[in-house]
mmCIF file of C-alpha atoms in Angstrom:
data_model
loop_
_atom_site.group_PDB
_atom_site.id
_atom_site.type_symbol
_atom_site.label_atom_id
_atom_site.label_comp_id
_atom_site.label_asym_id
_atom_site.label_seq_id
_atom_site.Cartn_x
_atom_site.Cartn_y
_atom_site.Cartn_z
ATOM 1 C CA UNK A 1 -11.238 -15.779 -23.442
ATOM 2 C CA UNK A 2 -15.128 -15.563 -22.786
ATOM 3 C CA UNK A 3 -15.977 -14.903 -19.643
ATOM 4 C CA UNK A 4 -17.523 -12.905 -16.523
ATOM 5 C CA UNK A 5 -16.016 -10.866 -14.627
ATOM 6 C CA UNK A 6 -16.598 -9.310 -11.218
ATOM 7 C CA UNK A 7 -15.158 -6.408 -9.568
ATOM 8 C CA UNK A 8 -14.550 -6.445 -6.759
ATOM 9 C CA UNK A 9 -13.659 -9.850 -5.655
ATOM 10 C CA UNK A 10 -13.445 -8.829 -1.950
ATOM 11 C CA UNK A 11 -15.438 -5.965 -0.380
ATOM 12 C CA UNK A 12 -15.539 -5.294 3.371
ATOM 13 C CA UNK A 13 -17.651 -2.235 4.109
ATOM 14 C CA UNK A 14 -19.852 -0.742 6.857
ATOM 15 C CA UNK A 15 -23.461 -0.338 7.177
ATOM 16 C CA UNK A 16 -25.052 2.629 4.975
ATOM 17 C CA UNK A 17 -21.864 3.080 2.822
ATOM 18 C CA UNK A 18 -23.574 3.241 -1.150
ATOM 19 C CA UNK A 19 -21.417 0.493 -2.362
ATOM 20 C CA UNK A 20 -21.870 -1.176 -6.403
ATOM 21 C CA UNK A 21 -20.109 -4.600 -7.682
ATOM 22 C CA UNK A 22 -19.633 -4.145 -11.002
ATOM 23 C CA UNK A 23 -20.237 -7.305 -13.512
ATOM 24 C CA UNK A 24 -18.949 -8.083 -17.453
ATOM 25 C CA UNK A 25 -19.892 -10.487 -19.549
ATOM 26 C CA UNK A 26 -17.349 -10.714 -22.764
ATOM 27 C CA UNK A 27 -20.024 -12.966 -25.095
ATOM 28 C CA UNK A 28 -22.694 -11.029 -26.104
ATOM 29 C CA UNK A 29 -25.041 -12.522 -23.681
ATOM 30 C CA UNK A 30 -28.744 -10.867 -23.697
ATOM 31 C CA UNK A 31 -29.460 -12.424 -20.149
ATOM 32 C CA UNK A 32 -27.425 -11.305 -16.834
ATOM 33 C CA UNK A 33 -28.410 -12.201 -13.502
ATOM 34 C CA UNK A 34 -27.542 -11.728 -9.916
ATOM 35 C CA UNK A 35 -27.122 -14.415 -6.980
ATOM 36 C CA UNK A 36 -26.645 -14.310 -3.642
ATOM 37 C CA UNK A 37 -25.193 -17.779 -1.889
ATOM 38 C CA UNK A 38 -25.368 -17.887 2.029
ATOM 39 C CA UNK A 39 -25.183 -21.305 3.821
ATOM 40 C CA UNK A 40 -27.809 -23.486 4.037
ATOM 41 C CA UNK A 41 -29.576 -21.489 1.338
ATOM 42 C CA UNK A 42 -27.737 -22.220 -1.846
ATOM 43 C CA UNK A 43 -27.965 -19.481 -4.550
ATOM 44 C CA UNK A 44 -30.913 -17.214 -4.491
ATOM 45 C CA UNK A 45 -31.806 -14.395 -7.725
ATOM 46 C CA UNK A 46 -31.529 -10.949 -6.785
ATOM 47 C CA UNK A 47 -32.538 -10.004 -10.165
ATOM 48 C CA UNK A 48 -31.821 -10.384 -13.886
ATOM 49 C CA UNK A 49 -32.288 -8.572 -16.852
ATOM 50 C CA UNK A 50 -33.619 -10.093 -20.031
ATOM 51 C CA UNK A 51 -31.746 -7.114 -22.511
ATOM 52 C CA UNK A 52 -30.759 -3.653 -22.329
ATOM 53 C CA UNK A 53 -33.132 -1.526 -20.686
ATOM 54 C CA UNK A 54 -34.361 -4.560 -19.375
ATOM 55 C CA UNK A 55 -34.617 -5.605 -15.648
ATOM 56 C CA UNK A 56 -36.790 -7.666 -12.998
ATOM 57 C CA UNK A 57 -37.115 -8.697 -10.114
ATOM 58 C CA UNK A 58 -35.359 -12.204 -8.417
ATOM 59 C CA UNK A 59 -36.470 -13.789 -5.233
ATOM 60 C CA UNK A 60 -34.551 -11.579 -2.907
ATOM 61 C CA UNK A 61 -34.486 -7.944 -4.340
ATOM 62 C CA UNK A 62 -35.153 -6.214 -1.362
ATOM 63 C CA UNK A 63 -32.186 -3.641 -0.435
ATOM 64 C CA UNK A 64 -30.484 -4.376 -4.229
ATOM 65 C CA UNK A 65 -30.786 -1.957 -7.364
ATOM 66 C CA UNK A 66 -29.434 -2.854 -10.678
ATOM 67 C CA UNK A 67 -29.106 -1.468 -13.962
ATOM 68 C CA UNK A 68 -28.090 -2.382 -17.774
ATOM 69 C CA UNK A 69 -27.486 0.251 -20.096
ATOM 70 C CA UNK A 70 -25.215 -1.341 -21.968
ATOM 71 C CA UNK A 71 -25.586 -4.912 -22.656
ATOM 72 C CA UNK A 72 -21.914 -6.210 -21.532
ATOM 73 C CA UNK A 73 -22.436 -4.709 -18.062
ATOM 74 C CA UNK A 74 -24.882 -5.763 -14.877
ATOM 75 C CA UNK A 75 -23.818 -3.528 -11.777
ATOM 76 C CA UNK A 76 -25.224 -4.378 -8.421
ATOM 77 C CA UNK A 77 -25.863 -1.730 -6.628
ATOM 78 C CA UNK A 78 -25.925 -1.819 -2.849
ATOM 79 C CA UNK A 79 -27.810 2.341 -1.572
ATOM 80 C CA UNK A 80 -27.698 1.457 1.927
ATOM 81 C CA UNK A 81 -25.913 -2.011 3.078
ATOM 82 C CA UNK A 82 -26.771 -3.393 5.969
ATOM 83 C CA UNK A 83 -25.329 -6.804 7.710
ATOM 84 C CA UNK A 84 -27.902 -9.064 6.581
ATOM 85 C CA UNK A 85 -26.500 -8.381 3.316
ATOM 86 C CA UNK A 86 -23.350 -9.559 3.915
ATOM 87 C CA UNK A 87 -22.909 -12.649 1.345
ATOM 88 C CA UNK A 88 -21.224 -14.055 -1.336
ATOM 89 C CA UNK A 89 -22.641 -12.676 -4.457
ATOM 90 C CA UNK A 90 -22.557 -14.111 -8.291
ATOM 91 C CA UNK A 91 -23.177 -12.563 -11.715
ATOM 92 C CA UNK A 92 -24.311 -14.817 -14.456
ATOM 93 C CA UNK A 93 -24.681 -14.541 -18.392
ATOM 94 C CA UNK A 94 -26.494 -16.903 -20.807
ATOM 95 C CA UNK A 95 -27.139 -15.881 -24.655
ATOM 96 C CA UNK A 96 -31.012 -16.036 -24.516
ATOM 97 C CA UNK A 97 -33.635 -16.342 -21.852
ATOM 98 C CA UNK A 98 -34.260 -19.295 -22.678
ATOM 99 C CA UNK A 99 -34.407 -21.798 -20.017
ATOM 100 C CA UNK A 100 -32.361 -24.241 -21.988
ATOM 101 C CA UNK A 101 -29.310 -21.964 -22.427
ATOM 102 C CA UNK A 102 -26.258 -22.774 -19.943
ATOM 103 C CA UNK A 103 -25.904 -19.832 -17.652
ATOM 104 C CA UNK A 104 -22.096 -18.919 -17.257
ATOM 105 C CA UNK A 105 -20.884 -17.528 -13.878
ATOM 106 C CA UNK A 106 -18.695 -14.853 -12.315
ATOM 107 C CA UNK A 107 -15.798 -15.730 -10.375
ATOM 108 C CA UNK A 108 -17.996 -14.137 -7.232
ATOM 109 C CA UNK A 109 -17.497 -11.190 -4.884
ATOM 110 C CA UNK A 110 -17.329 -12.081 -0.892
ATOM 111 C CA UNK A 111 -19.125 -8.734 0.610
ATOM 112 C CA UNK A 112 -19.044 -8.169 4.661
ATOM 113 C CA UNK A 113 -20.990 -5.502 6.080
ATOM 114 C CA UNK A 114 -20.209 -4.700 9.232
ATOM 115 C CA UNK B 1 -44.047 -22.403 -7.294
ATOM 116 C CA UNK B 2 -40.217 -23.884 -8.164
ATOM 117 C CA UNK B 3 -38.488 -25.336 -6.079
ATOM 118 C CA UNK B 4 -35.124 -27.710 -6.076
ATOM 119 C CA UNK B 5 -34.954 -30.494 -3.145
ATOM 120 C CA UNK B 6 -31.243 -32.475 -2.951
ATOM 121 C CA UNK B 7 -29.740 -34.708 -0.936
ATOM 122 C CA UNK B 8 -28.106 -33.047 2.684
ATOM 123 C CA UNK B 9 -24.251 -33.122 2.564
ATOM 124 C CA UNK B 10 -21.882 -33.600 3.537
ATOM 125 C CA UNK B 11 -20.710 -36.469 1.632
ATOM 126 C CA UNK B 12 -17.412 -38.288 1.732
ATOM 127 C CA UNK B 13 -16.318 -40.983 -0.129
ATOM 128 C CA UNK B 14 -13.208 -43.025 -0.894
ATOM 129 C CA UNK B 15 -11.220 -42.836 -4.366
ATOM 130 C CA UNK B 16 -13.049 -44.899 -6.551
ATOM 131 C CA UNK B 17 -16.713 -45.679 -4.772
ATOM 132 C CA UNK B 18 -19.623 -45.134 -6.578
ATOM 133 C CA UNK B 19 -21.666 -41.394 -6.109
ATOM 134 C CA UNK B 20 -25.207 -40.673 -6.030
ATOM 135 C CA UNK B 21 -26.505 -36.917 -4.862
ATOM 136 C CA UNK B 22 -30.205 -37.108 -4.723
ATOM 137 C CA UNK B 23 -32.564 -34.493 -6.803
ATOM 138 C CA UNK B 24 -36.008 -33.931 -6.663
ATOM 139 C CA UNK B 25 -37.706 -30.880 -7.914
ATOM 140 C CA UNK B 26 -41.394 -29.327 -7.929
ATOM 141 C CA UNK B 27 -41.962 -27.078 -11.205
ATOM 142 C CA UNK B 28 -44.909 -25.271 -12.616
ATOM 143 C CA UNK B 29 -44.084 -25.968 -16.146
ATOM 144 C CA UNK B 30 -41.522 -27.720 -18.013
ATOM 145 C CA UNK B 31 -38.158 -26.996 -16.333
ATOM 146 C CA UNK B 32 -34.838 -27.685 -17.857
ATOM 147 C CA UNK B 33 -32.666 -29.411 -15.332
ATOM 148 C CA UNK B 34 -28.653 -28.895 -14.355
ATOM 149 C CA UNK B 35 -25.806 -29.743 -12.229
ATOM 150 C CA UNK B 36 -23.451 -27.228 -11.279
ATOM 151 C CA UNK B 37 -20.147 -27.790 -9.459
ATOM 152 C CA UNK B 38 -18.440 -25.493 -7.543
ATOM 153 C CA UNK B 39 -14.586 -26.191 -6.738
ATOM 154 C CA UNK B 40 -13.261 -24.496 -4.149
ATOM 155 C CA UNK B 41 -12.795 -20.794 -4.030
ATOM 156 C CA UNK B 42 -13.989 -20.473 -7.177
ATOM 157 C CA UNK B 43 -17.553 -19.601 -9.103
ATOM 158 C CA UNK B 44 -19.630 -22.243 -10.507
ATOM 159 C CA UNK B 45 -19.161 -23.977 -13.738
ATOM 160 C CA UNK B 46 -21.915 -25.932 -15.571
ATOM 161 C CA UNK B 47 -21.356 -29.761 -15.329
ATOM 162 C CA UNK B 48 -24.369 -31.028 -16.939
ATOM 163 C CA UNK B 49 -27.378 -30.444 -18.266
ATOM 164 C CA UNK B 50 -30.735 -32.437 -19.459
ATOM 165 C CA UNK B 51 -33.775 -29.734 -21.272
ATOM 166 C CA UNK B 52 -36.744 -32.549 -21.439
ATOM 167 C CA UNK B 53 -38.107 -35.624 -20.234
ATOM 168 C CA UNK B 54 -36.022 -39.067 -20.483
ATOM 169 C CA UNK B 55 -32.793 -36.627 -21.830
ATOM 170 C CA UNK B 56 -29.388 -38.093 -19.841
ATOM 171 C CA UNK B 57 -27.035 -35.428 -19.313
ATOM 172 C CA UNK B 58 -23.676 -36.523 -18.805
ATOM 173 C CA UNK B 59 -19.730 -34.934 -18.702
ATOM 174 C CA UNK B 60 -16.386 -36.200 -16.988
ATOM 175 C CA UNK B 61 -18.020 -39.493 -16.184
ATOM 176 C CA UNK B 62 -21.138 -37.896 -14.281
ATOM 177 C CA UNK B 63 -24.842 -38.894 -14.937
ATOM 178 C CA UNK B 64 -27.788 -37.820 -14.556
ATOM 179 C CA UNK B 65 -31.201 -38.507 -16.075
ATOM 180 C CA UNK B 66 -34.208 -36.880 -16.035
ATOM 181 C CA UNK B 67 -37.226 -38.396 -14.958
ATOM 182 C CA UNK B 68 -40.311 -36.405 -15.282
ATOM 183 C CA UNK B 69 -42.452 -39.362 -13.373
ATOM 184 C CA UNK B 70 -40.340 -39.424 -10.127
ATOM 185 C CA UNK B 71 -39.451 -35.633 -10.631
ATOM 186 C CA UNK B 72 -35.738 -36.557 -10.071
ATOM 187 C CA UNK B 73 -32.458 -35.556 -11.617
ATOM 188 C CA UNK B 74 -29.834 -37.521 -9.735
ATOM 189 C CA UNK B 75 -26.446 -37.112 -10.179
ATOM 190 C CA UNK B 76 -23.819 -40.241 -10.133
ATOM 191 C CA UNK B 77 -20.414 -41.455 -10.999
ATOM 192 C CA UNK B 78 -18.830 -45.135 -11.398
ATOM 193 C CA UNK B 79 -15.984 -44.419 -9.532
ATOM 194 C CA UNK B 80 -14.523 -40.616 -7.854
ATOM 195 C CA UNK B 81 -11.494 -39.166 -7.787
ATOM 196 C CA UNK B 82 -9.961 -36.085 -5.420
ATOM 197 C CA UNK B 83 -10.164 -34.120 -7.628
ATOM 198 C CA UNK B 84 -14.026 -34.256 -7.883
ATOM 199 C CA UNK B 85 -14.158 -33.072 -4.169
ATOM 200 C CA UNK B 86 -16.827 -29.822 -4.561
ATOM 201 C CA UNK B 87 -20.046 -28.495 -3.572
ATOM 202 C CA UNK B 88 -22.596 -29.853 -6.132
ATOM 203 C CA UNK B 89 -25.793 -28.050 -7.153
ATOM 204 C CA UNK B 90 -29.257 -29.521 -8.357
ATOM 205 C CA UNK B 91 -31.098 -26.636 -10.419
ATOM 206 C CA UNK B 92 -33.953 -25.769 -12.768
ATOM 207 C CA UNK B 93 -34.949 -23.136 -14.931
ATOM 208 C CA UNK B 94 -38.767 -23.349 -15.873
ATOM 209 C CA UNK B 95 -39.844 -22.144 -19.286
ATOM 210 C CA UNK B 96 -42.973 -21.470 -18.278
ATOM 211 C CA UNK B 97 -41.081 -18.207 -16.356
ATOM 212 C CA UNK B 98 -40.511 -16.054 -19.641
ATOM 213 C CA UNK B 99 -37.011 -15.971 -18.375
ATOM 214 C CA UNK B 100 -33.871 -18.042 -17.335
ATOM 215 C CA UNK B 101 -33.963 -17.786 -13.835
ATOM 216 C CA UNK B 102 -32.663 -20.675 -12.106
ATOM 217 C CA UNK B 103 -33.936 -22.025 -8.974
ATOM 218 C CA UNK B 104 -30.944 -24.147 -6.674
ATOM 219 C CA UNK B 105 -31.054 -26.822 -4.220
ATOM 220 C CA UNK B 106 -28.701 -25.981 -1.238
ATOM 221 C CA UNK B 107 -25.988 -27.604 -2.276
ATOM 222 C CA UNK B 108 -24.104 -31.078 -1.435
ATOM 223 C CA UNK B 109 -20.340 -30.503 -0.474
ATOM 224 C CA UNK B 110 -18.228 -33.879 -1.707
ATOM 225 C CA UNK B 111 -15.113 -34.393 -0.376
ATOM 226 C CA UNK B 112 -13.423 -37.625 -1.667
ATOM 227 C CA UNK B 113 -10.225 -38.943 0.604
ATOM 228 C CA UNK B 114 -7.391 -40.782 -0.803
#
C-alpha cells in the first residue's frame, strides 16, 4: 500500500531532550516536507527537501533540523525542544516539485514538550 | 508573498443543506489550488484539486472552481452527509516558488448533524 508513515505517532517529552520523528514515504517521491498544525494557524512548512542531499528552509524552521540521505526517509529532528514546540506535526511526499503534483500526508505525530 | 484566506468555522449544517467554505488567496505567480480534508484523528487526504485558471476541481460531490479574477477557490456541495463532518483546508502551491510548498488557510471545521 503507498503511503507515509510517521514514527512516532505520540511523543511526550521535556524541554532540551534531542528528540527526532522519523518519516517514510513508500512511492518514490523526490519531494518530502514537514508541517506543523497548531490552532488558529493551520499547517505551516518547517522545511522540505526537493531530492536527496537536498533541503530548505519552510516558514517556521527555527529550532527544527532535517536531513535526507536516502530518498524514502525525511527525519525531523528536534536538538533542543522547547514548549513552544509542542504541536502536531505532518510529513508529506509528492513525486516532483512541481506545484501541480498532489502532496500525500503522514498520519501525523502529536509532540508535547513540557 | 502567498497567502490562503478562508472562511472562519465553525460550520454546522443539517443532512442534506447545501455547503459553501469561502477561499480567497493572494499569490505571486501562478498557484495551483487544493482542498484538503481532514477527518478526525487522522492526517489529511487530498479532496480536490484545480492547476490553472477556469479548471473545476471536483470529487465525492464537492466543487470548486478556480477563478483567477476574484482570486477565489470555493468549495461546495448540493447536499452533506455525516459523514462529511471534517476540518477543511483551502491551499496553494505557487510555481513561481521552484518548489511544492503549500501555503494553508486555517482551516474550517464542518460538523453536519443528523
Amino acid at each position: 500500500e503507498a503511503q507515509v508513515t510517521q514514527n512516532p505517532r505520540y511523543l511526550i517529552t521535556v524541554t532540551g531532550k534531542k528528540l527526532t520523528v522519523t518519516c517514510s514515504q513508500n512511492m518514490n517521491h523526490e519531494y518530502m516536507s514537514w508541517y506543523r498544525q497548531d490552532p488558529g494557524l493551520g499547517l505551516r512548512q518547517i522545511y522540505y527537501s526537493m531530492n536527496v542531499e537536498v533541503t530548505d528552509k519552510g516558514d517556521v524552521p527555527e529550532g527544527y533540523k532535517v536531513s535526507r540521505k536516502e530518498k524514502r526517509n525525511f527525519p525531523l529532528i528536534l536538538e533542543s525542544p522547547s514548549p513552544n514546540q509542542t504541536s502536531l506535526y505532518f510529513c508529506a511526499s509528492s513525486f516532483h516539485q512541481s506545484s501541480t503534483d498532489t502532496q500525500y500526508f503522514g498520519p501525523g505525530t502529536r509532540l508535547t514538550v513540557l | 508573498g502567498n497567502s490562503v484566506t478562508q472562511m472562519e468555522g465553525p460550520v454546522t449544517l443539517s443532512e442534506e443543506a447545501f455547503l459553501t467554505i469561502n477561499c480567497t488567496y493572494t499569490a505571486t505567480g501562478y498557484p495551483s489550488l487544493f482542498w484538503y480534508v481532514q477527518y478526525p484523528g487522522e492526517g489529511l487526504q487530498l479532496l480536490l484539486k484545480a492547476t490553472k485558471a477556469d479548471d473545476k476541481g471536483s470529487n465525492k460531490g464537492f466543487e470548486a472552481t478556480y477563478r483567477k479574477e476574484t482570486t477565489s477557490f470555493h468549495l461546495e456541495k448540493g447536499s452533506v452527509q455525516v459523514s462529511d463532518s471534517a476540518v477543511y483546508f483551502c491551499a496553494l502551491s505557487d510555481r513561481g516558488t521552484g518548489a511544492n510548498n503549500l501555503f494553508f488557510g486555517t482551516g474550517t471545521r464542518l460538523t453536519v448533524i443528523p
